[in-house]
CSV table of C-alpha atoms and ligand atoms in Angstrom, one decimal:
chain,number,residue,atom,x,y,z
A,28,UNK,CA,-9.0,-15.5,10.4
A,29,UNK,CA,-8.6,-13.7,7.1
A,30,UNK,CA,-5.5,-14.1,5.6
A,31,UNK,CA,-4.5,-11.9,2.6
A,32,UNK,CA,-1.1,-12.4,0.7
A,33,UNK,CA,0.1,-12.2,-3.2
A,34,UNK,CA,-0.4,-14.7,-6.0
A,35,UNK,CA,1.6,-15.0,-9.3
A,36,UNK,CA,-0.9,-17.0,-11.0
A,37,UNK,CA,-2.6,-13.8,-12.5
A,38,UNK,CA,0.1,-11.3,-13.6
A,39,UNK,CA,-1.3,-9.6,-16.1
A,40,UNK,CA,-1.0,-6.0,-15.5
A,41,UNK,CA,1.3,-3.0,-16.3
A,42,UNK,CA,4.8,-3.2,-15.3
A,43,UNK,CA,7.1,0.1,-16.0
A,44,UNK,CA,10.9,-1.2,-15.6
A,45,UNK,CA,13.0,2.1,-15.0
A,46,UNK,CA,16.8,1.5,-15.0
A,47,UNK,CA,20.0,3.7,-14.3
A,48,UNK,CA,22.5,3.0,-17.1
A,49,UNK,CA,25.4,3.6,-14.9
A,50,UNK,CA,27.6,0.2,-14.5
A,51,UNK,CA,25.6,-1.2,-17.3
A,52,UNK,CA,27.5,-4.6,-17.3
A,53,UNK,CA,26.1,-5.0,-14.5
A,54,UNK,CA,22.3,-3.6,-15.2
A,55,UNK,CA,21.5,-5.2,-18.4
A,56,UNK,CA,21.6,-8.5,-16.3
A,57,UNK,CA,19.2,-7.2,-13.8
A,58,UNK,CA,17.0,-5.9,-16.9
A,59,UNK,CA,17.0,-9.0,-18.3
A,60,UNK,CA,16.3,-10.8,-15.2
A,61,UNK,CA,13.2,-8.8,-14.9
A,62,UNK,CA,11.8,-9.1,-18.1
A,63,UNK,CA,12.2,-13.2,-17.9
A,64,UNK,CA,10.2,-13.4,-14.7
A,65,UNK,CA,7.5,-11.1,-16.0
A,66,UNK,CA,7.2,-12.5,-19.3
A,67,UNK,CA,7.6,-16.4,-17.4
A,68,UNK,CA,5.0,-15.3,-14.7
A,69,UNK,CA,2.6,-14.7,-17.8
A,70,UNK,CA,2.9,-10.3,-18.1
A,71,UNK,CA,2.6,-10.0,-21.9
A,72,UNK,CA,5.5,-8.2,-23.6
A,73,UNK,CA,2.9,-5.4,-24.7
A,74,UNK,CA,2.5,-4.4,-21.2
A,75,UNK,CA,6.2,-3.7,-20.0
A,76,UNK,CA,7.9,-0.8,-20.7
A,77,UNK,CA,11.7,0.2,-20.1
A,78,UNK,CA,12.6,3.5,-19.0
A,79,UNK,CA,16.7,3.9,-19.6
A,80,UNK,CA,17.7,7.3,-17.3
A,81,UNK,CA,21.8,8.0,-16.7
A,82,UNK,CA,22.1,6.6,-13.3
A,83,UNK,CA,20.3,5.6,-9.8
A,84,UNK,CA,19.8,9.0,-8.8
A,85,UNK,CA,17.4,9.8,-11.5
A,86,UNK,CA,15.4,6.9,-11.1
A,87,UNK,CA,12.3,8.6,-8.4
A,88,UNK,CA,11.9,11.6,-10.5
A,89,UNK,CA,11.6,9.3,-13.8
A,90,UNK,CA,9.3,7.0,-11.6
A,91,UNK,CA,7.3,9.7,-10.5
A,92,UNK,CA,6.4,10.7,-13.4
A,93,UNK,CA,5.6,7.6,-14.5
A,94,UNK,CA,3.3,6.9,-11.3
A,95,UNK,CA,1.9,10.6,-12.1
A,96,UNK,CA,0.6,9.4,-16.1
A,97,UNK,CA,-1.1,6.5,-14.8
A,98,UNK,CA,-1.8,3.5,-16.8
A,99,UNK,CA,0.2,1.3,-14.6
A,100,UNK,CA,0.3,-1.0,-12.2
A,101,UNK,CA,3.9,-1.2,-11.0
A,102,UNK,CA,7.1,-0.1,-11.0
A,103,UNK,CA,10.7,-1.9,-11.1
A,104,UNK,CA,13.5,0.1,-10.4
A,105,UNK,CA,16.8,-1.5,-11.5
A,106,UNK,CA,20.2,0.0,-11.1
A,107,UNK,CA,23.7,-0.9,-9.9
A,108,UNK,CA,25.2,1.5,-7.1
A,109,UNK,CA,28.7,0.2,-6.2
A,110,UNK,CA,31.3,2.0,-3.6
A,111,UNK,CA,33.4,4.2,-4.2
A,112,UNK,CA,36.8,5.8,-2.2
A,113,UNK,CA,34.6,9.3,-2.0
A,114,UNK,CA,31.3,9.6,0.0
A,115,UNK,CA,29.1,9.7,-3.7
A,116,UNK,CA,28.0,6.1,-2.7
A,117,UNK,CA,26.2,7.4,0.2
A,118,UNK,CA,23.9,10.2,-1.6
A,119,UNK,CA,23.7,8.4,-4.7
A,120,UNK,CA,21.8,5.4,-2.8
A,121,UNK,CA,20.2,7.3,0.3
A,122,UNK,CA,18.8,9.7,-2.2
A,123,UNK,CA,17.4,6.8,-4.5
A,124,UNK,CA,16.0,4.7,-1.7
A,125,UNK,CA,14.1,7.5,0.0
A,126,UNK,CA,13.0,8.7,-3.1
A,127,UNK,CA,11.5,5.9,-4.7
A,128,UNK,CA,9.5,5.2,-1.5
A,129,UNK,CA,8.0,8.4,-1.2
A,130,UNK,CA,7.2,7.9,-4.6
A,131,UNK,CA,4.9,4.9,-4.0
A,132,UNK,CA,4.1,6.1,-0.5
A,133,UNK,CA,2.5,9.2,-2.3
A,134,UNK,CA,1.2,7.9,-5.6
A,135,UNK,CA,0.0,3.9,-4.0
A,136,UNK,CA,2.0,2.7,-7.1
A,137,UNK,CA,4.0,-0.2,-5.5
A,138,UNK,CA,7.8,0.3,-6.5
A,139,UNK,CA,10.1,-2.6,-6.0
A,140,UNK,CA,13.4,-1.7,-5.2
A,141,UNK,CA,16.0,-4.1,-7.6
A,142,UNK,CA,18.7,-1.4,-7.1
A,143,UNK,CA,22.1,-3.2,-5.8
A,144,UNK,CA,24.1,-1.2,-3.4
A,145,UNK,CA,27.4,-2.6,-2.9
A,146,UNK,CA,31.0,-2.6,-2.3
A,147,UNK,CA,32.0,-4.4,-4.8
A,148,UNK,CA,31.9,-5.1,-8.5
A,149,UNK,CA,32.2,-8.9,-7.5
A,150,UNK,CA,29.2,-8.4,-5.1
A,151,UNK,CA,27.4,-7.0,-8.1
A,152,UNK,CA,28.3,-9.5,-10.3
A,153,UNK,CA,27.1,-12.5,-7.6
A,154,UNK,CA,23.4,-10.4,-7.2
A,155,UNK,CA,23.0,-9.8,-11.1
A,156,UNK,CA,22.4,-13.4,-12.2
A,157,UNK,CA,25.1,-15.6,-10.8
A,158,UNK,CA,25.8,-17.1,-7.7
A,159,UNK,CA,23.7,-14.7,-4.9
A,160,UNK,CA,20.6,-15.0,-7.6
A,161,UNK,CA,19.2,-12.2,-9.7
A,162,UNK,CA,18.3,-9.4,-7.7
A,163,UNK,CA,16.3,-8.1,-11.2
A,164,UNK,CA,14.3,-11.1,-11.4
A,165,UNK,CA,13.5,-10.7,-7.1
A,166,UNK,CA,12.2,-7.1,-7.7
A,167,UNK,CA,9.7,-8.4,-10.5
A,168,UNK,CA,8.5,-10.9,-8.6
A,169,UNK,CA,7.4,-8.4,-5.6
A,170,UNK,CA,6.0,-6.2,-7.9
A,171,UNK,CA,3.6,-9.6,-9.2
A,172,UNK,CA,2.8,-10.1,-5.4
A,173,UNK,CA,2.2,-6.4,-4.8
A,174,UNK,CA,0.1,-5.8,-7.3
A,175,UNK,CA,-2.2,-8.8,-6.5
A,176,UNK,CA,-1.8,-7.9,-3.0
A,177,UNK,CA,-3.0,-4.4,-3.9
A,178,UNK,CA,-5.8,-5.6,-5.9
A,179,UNK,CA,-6.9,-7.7,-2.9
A,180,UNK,CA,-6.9,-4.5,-0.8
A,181,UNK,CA,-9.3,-3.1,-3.8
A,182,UNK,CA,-6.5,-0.4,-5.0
B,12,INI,N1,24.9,6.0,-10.5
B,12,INI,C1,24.6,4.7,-10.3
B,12,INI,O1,23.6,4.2,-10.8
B,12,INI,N2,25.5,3.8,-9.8
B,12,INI,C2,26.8,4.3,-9.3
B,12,INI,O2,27.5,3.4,-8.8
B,12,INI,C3,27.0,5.6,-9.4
B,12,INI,N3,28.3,6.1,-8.9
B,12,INI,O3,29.0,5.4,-8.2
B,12,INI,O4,28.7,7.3,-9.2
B,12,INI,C4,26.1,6.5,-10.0
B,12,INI,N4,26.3,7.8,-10.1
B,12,INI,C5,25.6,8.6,-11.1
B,12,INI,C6,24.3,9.2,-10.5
B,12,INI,O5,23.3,8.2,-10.3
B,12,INI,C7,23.7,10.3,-11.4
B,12,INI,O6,23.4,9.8,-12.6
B,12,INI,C8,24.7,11.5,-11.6
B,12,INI,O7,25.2,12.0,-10.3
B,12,INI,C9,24.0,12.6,-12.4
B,12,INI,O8,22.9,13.1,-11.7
């Protein structure tokens, strides 16, 4: 039997961090999530980039272009989509979630997905570095096992 999963012993590649700015309270956590399990996981600083963009919505056209250039080996999208009392909610996050998949569907750059999508600002607030974890720091880390995963695969 051949088994083939991630490591995070070698993470030493190219990570593009592209973040909506909307409910940035809430985002900058996320951001800084990310960038302490990169950095702990052994990514140097020189090889992360952070791509600020207005709101979730943007983030697949920013990561496609991103994924277009080259020169990396993942992306991390980070952004905060919370409820509102008008459907917006509902495009905002459908629109980014099948987006950024067709963008590493099409391009075989692995995009991790660290966008919350919730009802509340509490439920933000629990996912962005307090009680539910740090859903910043989660998307890193599958972009680590992705790319090692990928590199396996002899991507
Ligand atoms: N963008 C977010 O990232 N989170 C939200 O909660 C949000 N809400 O609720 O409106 C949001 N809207 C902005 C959207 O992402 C675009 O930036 C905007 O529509 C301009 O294209």
């Amino acid at each position: 039997m051949q088994m083939i999963e991630g490591n995070f012993t070698d993470a030493d590649g190219r990570y593009v961090i592209v973040v909506g700015r909307f409910n940035q309270f809430v985002v900058d956590s996320l951001v800084e999530g990310a960038l302490d399990t990169l950095v702990r996981h052994g990514v140097n600083e020189d090889n992360i980039t952070v791509i600020r963009v207005p709101g979730a919505y943007e983030i697949p056209l920013a990561a496609q272009a991103v994924a277009e250039r080259g020169e990396v080996d993942a992306i991390i999208a980070l952004g905060a989509v919370i409820r509102g009392s008008t459907p917006h909610f509902d495009y905002v996050a459908g629109e980014l979630a099948g987006g950024l998949n067709k963008v590493q569907l099409d391009t075989g750059l692995p995009c991790a997905f660290g966008v919350l999508t919730v009802d509340t600002i509490e439920q933000a607030i629990e996912r962005a570095g307090t009680k539910a974890g740090n859903k910043g720091s989660d998307a890193a880390l599958a972009a680590i096992e992705m790319v090692s995963i990928l590199r396996q695969l002899g991507e």
